Tab-separated table of C-alpha atoms in Angstrom:
chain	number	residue	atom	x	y	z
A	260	UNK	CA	13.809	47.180	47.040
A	261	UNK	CA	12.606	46.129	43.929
A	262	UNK	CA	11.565	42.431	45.430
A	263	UNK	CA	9.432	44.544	47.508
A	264	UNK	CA	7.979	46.436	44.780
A	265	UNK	CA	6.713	42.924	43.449
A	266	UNK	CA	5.232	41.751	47.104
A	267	UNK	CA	2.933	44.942	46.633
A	268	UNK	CA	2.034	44.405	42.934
A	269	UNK	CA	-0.284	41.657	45.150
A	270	UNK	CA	-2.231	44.284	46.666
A	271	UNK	CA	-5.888	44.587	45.584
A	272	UNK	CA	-6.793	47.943	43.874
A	273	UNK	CA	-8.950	50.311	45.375
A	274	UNK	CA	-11.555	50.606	42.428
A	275	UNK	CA	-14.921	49.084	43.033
A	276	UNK	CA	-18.177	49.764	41.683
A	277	UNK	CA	-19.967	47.746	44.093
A	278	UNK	CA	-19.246	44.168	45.036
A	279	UNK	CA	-19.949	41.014	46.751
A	280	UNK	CA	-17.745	38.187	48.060
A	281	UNK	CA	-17.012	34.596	47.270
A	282	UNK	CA	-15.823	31.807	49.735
A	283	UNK	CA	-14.548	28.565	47.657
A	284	UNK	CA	-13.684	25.339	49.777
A	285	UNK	CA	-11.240	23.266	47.423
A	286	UNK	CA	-10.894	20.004	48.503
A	287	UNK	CA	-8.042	18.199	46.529
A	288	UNK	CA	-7.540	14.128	46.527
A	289	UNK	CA	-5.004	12.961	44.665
A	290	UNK	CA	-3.366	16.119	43.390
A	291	UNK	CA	0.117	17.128	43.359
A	292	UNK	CA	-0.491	20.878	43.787
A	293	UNK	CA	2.277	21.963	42.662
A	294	UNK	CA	0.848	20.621	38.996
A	295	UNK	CA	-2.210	21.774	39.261
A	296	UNK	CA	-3.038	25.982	38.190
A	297	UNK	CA	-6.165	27.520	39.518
A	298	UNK	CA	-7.933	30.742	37.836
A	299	UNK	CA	-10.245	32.941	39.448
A	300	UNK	CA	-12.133	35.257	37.371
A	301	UNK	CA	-13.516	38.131	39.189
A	302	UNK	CA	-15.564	39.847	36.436
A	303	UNK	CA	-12.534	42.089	35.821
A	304	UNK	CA	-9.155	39.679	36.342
A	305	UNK	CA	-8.309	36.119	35.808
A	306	UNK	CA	-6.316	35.436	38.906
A	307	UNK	CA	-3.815	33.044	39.329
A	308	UNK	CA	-4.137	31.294	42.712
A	309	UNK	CA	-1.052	29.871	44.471
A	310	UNK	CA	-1.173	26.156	45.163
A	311	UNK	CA	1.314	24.544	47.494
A	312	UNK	CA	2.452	21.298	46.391
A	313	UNK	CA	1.338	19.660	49.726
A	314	UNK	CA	-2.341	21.642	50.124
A	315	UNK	CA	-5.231	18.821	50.984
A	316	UNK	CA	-7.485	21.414	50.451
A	317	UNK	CA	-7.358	25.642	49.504
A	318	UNK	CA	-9.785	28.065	51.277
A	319	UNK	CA	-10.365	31.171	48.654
A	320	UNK	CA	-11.956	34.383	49.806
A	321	UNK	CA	-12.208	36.279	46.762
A	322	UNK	CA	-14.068	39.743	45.740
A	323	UNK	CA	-16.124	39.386	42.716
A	324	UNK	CA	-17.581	42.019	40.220
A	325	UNK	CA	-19.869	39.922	38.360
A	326	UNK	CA	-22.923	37.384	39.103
A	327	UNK	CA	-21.662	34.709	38.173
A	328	UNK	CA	-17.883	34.766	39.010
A	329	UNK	CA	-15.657	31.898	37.273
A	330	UNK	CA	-12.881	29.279	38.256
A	331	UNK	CA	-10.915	27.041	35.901
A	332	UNK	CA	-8.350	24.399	36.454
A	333	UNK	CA	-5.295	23.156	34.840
A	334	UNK	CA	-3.796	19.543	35.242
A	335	UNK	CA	-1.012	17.607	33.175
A	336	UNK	CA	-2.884	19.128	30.053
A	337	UNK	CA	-6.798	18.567	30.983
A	338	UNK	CA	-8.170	22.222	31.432
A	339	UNK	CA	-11.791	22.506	32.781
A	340	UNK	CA	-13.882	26.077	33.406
A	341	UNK	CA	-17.070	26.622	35.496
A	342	UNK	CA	-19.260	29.171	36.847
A	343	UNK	CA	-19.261	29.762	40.341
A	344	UNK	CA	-23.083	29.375	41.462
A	345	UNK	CA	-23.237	30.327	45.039
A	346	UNK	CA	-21.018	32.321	46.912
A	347	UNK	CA	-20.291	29.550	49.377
A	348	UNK	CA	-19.520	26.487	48.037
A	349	UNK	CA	-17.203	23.624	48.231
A	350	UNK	CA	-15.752	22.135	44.767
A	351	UNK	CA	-13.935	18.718	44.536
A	352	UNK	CA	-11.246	17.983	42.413
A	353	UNK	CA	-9.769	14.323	42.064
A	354	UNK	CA	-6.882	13.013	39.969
A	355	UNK	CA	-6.739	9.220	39.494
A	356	UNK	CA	-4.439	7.517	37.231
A	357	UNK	CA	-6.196	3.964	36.727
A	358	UNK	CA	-9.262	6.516	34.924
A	359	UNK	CA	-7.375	6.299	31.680
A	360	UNK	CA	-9.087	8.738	29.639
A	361	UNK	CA	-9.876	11.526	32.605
A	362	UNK	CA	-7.979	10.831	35.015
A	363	UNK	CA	-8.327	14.687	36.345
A	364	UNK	CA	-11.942	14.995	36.800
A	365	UNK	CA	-14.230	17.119	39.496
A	366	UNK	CA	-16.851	15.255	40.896
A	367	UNK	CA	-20.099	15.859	43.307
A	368	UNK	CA	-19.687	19.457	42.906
A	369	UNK	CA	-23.566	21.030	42.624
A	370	UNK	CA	-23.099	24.358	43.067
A	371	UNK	CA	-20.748	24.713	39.113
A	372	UNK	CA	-21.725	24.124	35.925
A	373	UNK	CA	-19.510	23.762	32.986
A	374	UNK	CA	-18.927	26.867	30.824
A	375	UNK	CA	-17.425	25.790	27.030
A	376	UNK	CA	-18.993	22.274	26.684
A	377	UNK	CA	-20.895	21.142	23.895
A	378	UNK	CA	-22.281	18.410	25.752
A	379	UNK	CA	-24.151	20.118	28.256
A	380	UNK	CA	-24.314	23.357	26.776
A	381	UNK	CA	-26.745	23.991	23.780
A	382	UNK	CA	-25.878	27.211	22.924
A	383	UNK	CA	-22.248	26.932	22.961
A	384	UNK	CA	-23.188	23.549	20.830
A	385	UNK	CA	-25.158	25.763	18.595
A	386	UNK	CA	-22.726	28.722	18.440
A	387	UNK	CA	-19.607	25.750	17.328
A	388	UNK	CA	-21.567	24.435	14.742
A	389	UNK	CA	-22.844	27.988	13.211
A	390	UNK	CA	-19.259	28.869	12.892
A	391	UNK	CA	-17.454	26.447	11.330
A	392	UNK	CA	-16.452	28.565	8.282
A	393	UNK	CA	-15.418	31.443	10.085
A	394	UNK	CA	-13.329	29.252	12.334
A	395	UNK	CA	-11.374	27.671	9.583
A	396	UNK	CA	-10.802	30.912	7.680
A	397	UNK	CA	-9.177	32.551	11.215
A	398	UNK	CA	-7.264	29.537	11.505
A	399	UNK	CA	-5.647	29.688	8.191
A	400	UNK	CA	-5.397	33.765	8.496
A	401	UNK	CA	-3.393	33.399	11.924
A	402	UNK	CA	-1.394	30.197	10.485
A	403	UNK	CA	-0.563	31.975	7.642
A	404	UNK	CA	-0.071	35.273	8.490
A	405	UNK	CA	0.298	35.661	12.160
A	406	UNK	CA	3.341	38.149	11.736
A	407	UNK	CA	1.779	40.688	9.683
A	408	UNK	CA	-1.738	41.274	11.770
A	409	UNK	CA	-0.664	44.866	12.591
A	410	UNK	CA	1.718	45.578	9.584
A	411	UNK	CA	-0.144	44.252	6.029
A	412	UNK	CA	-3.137	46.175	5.901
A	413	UNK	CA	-4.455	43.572	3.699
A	414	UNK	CA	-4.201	41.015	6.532
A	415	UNK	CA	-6.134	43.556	8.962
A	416	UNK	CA	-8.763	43.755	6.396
A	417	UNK	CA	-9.161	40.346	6.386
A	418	UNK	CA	-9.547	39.683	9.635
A	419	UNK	CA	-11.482	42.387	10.572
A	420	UNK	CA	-14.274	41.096	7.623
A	421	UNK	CA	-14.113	37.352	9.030
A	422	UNK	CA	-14.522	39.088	13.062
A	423	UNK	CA	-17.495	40.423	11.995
A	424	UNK	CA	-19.068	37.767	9.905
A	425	UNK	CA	-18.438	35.596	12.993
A	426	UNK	CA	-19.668	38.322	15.702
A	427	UNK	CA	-22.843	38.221	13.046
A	428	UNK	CA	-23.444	34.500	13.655
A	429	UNK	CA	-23.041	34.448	17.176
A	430	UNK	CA	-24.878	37.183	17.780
A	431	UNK	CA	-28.161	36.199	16.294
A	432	UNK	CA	-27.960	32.397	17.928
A	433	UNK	CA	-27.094	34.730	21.518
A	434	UNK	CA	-30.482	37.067	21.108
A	435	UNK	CA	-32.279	33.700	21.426
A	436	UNK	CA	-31.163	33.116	24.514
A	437	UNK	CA	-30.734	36.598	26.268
A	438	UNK	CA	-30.767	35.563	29.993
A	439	UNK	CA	-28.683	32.797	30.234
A	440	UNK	CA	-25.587	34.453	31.864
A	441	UNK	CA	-23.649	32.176	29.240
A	442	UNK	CA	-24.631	33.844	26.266
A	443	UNK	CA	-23.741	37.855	28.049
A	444	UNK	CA	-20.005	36.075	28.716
A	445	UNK	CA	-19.950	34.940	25.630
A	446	UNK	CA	-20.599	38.114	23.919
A	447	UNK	CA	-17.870	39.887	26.491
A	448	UNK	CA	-15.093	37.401	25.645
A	449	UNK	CA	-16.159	35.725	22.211
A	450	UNK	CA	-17.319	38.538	20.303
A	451	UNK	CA	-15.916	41.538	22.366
A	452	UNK	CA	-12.922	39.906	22.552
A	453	UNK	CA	-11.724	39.865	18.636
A	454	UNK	CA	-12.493	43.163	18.406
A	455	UNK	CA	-9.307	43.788	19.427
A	456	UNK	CA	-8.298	43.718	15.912
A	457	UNK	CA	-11.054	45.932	14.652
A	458	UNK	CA	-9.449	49.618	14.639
A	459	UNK	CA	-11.173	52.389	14.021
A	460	UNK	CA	-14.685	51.611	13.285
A	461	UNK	CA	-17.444	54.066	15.632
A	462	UNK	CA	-20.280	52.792	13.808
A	463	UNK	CA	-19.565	48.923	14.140
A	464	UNK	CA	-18.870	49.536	17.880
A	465	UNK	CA	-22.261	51.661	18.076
A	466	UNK	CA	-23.968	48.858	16.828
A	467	UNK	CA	-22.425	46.129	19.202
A	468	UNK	CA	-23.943	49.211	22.191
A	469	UNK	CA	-27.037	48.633	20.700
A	470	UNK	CA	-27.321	44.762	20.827
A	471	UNK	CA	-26.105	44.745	24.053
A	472	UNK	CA	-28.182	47.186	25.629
A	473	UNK	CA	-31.629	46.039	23.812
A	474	UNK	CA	-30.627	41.673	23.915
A	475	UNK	CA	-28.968	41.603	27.816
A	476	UNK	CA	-30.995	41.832	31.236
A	477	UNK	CA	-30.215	44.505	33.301
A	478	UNK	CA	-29.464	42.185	35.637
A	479	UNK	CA	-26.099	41.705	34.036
A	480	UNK	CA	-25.777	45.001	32.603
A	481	UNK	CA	-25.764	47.117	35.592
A	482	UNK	CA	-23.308	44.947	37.644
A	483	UNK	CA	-19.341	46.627	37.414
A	484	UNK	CA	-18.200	43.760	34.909
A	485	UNK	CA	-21.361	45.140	32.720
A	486	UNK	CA	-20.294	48.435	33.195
A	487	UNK	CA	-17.216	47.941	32.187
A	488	UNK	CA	-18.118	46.971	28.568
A	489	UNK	CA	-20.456	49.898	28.186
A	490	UNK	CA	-17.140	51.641	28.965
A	491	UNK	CA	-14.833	49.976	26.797
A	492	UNK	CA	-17.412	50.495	24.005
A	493	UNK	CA	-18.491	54.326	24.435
A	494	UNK	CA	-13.932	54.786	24.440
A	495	UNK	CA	-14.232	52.836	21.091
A	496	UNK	CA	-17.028	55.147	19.857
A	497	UNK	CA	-15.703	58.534	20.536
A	498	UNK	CA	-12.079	57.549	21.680
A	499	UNK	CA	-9.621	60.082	23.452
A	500	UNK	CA	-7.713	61.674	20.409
A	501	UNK	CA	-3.950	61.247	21.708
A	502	UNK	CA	-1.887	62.984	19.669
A	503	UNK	CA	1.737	64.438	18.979
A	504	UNK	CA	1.945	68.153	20.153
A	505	UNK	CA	-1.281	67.713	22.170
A	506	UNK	CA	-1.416	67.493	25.909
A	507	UNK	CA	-1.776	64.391	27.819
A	508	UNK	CA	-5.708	64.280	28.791
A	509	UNK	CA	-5.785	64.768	32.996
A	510	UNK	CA	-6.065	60.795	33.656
A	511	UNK	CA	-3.725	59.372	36.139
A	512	UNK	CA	-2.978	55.639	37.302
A	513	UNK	CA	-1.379	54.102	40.275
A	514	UNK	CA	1.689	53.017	41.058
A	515	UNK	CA	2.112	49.508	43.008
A	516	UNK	CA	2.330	51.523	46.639
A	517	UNK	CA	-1.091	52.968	45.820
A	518	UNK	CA	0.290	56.762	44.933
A	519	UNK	CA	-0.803	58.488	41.878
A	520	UNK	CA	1.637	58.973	38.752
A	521	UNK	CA	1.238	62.580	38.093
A	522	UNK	CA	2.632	63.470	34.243
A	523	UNK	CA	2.312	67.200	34.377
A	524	UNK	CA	4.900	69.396	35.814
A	525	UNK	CA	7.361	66.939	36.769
A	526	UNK	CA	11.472	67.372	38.111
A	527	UNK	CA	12.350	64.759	35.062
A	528	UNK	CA	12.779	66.520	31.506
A	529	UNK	CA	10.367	63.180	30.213
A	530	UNK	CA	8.378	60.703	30.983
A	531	UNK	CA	7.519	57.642	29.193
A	532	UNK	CA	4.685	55.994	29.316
A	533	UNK	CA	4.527	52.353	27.899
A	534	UNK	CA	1.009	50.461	27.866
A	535	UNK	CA	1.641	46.789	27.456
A	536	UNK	CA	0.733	43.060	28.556
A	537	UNK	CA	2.808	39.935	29.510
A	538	UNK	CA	0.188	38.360	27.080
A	539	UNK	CA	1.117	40.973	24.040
A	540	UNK	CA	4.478	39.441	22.163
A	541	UNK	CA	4.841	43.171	20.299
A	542	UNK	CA	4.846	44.708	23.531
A	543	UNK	CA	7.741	42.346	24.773
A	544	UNK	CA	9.553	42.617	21.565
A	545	UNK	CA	10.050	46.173	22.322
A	546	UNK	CA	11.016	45.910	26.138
A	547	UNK	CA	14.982	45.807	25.336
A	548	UNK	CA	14.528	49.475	23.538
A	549	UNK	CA	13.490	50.027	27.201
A	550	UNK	CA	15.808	48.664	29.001
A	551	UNK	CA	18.685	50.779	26.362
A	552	UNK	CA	16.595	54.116	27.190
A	553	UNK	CA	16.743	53.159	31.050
A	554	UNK	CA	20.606	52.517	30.832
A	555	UNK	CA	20.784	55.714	28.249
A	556	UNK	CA	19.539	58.172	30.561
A	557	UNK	CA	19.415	59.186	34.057
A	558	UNK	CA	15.826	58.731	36.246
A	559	UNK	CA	16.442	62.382	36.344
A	560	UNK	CA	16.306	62.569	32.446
A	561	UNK	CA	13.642	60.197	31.792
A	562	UNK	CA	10.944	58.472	33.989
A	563	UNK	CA	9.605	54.967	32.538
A	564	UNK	CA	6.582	53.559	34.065
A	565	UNK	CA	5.044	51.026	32.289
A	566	UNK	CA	0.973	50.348	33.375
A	567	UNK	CA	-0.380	46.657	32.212
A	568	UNK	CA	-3.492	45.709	31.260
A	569	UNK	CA	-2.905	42.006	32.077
A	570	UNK	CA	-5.445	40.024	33.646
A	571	UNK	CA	-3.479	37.830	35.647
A	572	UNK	CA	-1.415	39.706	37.900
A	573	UNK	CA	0.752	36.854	38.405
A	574	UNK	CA	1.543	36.756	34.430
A	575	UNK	CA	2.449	40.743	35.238
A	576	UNK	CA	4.685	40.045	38.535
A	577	UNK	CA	6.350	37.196	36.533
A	578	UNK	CA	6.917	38.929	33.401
A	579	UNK	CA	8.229	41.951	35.196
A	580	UNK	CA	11.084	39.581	36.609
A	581	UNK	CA	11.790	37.935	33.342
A	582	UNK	CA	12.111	40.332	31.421
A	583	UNK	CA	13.787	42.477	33.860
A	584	UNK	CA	11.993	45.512	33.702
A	585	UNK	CA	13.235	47.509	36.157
A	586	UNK	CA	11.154	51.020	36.576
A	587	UNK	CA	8.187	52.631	37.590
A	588	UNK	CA	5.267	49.817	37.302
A	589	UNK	CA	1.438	50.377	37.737
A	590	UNK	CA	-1.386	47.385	37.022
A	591	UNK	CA	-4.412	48.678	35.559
A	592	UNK	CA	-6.746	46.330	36.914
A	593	UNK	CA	-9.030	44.950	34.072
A	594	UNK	CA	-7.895	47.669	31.901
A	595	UNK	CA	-10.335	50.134	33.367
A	596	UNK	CA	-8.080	53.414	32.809
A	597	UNK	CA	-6.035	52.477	29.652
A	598	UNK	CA	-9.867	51.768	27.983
A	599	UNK	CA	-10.527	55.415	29.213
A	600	UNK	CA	-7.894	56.762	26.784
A	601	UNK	CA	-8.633	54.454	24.073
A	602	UNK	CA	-5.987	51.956	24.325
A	603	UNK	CA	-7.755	48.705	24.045
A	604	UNK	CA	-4.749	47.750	21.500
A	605	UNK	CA	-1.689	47.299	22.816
A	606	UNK	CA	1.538	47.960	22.643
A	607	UNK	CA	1.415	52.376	22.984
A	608	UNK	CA	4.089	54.287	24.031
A	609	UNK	CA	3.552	57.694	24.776
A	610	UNK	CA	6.864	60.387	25.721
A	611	UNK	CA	5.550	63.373	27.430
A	612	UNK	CA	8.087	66.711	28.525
A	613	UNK	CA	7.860	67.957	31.679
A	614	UNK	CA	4.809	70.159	30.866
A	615	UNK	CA	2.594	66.720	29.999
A	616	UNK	CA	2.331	67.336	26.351
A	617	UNK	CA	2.680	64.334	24.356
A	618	UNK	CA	6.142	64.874	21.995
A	619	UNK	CA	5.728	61.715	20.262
A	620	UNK	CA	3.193	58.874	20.095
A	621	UNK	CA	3.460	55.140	18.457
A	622	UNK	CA	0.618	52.643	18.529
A	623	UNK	CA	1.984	49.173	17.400
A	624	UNK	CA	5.147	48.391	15.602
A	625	UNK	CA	8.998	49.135	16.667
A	626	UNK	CA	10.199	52.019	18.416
A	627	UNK	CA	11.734	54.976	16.181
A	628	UNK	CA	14.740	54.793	18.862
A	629	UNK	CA	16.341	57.404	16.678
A	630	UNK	CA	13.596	60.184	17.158
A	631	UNK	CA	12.999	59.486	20.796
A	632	UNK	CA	17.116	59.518	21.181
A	633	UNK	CA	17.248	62.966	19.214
A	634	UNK	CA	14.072	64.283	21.691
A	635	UNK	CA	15.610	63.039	24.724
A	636	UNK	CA	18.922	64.718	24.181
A	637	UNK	CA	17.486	67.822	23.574
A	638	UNK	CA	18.468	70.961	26.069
């Protein structure tokens, strides 16, 4: 049962803004496939494509939300990343051990262009040297303090004042160059991305709205991977208030056979929700308070599901298998729904009763086993 449960965690989802699709021809010489990792970025997810170890060649047929859709490789260490430039294309990819220093190279491949490389690529060229101070100071933040980014609020401060002095930077060397698709990525991953660690702060995220709407084409804005950061952003602005005592707000997900998880009026006395990543370490750190709930109390008790905002639903299957989380599992494809409640920090564990009102709440940090316990055993 549950190996079949992970065979339809493969299953596409059902939301789509509008799409097109991408045919990729790999051809493979000298490759052990089973040492080679291939990414597809869709716009949305970063999927992990399955190589056999004997393929001469892959055929990918892939759905993409974005104009420029991406594909990266991984070999024995090298790691390359390109955008996609026609929707039909053929990409070579070579290994060859008497080429000392790159042995794994792609070669006579028009239709992709490099993404991060300084060499070819001015404004990333310009963007790495503009930010050399930044980049040392995060570096010595994360080396330093790594353990206490969610717990010393001095360490949040920090990094929140060196996220936006570097956002600052790269956003004034990106308005120079406002339709090149590279610069709108970069602002999605680069300077989106860190804000992660920016809680709490309407007007900052009002004014990254702003830039984005006046400095990007709508070209790129009004494509569903555009969309999608307008939506992220507006959650950040005037985020769903979840609270304690307050009932769950009327958005559902999907569970891995395509039904929808209803919270409200339910047969179990509780259900847990628990919003998470194979990518987030807190989030794994807390999955054996999980599994001691699960063993605890009966499915008729207590109802886990847990609904990942992973990119790579192969990093989700996998991690589900590892760690041996064995309960009610829905994949929130690019985060759409999770954003839509204001979690774009992760872990959050939310216990609803049976009614769908929310009897306690924790965003970051450890479990208080001892108050959900004492909630759970109530009559």
């Amino acid at each position: 049962m549950f190996r079949l449960l992970l065979l339809l965690l493969l299953l596409p989802s059902s939301f789509v803004w509008g799409q097109e699709h991408v045919r990729l021809n790999i051809h493979l010489e000298g490759i052990d496939g089973g040492r080679l990792k291939i990414y597809f970025d869709d716009g949305l997810v970063n999927n992990l494509i399955n190589v056999k170890e004997e393929d001469p060649s892959i055929l990918l047929e892939k759905t993409t939300y974005t104009p420029y859709p991406r594909i990266s490789f991984s070999y024995d260490g090298s790691y390359y990343q390109y955008f996609i430039n026609r929707l039909l294309t053929t990409i070579n990819i070579y290994y060859d051990e008497y080429r000392v220093d790159f042995p794994f190279y792609t070669d006579h491949n028009k239709d992709i262009t490099p993404i991060y490389d300084t060499a070819s690529n001015v404004i990333f060229r310009n963007l790495r040297e503009d930010q050399k101070t930044e980049g040392l100071k995060l570096n010595e933040l994360f080396t330093k303090h790594g353990s206490e980014m969610q717990t010393n609020d001095s360490v949040k401060y920090a990094l929140n004042q060196v996220t936006k002095a570097m956002n600052a930077k790269s956003m004034a060397i990106l308005s120079s160059y406002p339709d090149d698709f590279f610069s709108f990525l970069y602002f999605k991953d680069q300077v989106l991305g860190p804000t992660l660690f920016i809680e709490d702060d309407p007007e900052y995220y009002t004014d990254l709205l702003v830039y984005y709407n006046s400095t990007f084409p709508a070209e790129f804005r009004t494509t569903i991977e555009g969309k999608k950061i307008v939506q992220d952003l507006e959650r950040k602005i005037t985020p769903v208030l979840i609270k304690e005592n307050e009932p769950m707000p009327d958005i559902y997900f999907k569970d891995i056979y395509g039904d929808t998880i209803f919270f409200k009026n339910q047969p179990e006395g509780f259900v847990l929700l628990d919003f998470w990543a194979s990518w987030c370490s807190p989030c794994l750190e807390q999955i054996p308070d999980l599994r001691l709930l699960r063993e605890n109390f009966s499915e008729d008790r207590l109802k886990i599901i847990g609904i990942s905002i992973d990119r790579d639903s192969v990093s989700f299957i996998n991690s589900i298998k590892e760690n041996k989380m064995e309960w009610i599992h829905s994949f929130d494809r690019g985060g759409v729904l999770s954003s839509a409640l204001g979690f774009n920090n992760i872990p959050r564990i939310v216990l609803l009763d049976r009614n769908g009102h929310i009897v306690y709440y924790k965003k970051g940090g450890r479990l208080d086993m001892q108050k959900i316990n004492a909630i759970l055993r109530k009559d």
